Amino acid sequence: MTIGIILAHGNLARLGIMVHGVKYGTNLPDWLIYTISLFSEVLASICVPTFFVISGYLFFYRSDFDGHIYIQKLKKRFRTLMIPYLLWNLIALLAVLVKMLPIFSSFFQNINDIEIRFSLIRLFNTFFYGDGTNGILVYPYLAAPSVSPLPINGPMWYVRDLMVIILLTPLVYWLVKKLKIWYVIGLGLYLYVIGNRFLPEGSYLSIVLDYLFFFSIGAYLSINKQNMVTQMRKLKYVTILFIPAAIFNVLSITTPYNRYIFFPFIVIGIITFIVVVSYLLEKNKIHVNETLANCSFFIFAFHSLILIEIGKILFIGLHLNDTPLTMLFLYIAIPTISVCIGLIVYLFLKRFAPKLFSLLNGGR
């Protein structure tokens, strides 16, 4: 799932690479566009919703729920979510400030155009809800603010939204207990049929509602003491739809009716992922690598710090030409190198700076 997210963010072969003010990789053949869309836009779209399903399941796992347990879980999530969230965003902010130093600024395009404007509200926006204009760092060259404001370490929006949903868990618990499965079905039907059309574009409420649904799937199973794998396997025949649904999504991704295919595909994808992986584990076809499993959060938080720069270094350092094969190479190489560097940094900090490592990794 983490690698899928890196593929989504490392989609420089589709978005292009800016080098010395020139943007490369903007005119790609259809075969490459469809390939990248399949992995970075369609298959990768399953990753974050799956995280939310698992998070909802684990939050209520093997325990009853009352005010005392709620406070205990909030304290634990402060250590596992809030502290690493703040630290990783601080690191991302410091990384930009270091780039702005005269000794480094010549290596980074437009870095000298960034303005620094400090206030408490701008500090808050930088860490939680920035759009490139309302934070400590102001980017005058942006054509428009971000539609969906992000923390300065962009991928950490998942942790931000998870923390917001965790604050709402008493409401989730009450709705599951009172309405049972109809709460989950009703929320899903609302998002599918009505969606966010009555909410402002990019509304934070619309984002939270989307992922509250997936969190609630896991929460429902856990609150009712149901085994997630067992319940998903009851729907195993749904997995037959996975490949055709993925193809339909790739072919319709730029059309207005894609949303009616996209939402069901994510649900099908979550079921398929859990069913297939559990069967492969059960049959000893795959095995859990403890190091890779434990470092997944670290790499998730770390990758955005280096992803774009790796693309530029490869393009310049290898003297690459602007061709489809070059962009395909970069599409594979950039995430691969990012994961490898992240793993090296993870092992280094774990060995030589265990206290800092524990804080950054949330005690995982």
PDB file of C-alpha atoms in Angstrom, residues 75 110 119:
ATOM      1  CA  LYS A  75      -3.374   9.275  24.480  1.00  0.00           C
ATOM      2  CA  ASN A 110      12.342  29.260  -8.011  1.00  0.00           C
ATOM      3  CA  SER A 119       2.246  34.393  12.165  1.00  0.00           C
TER       4      SER A 119
END
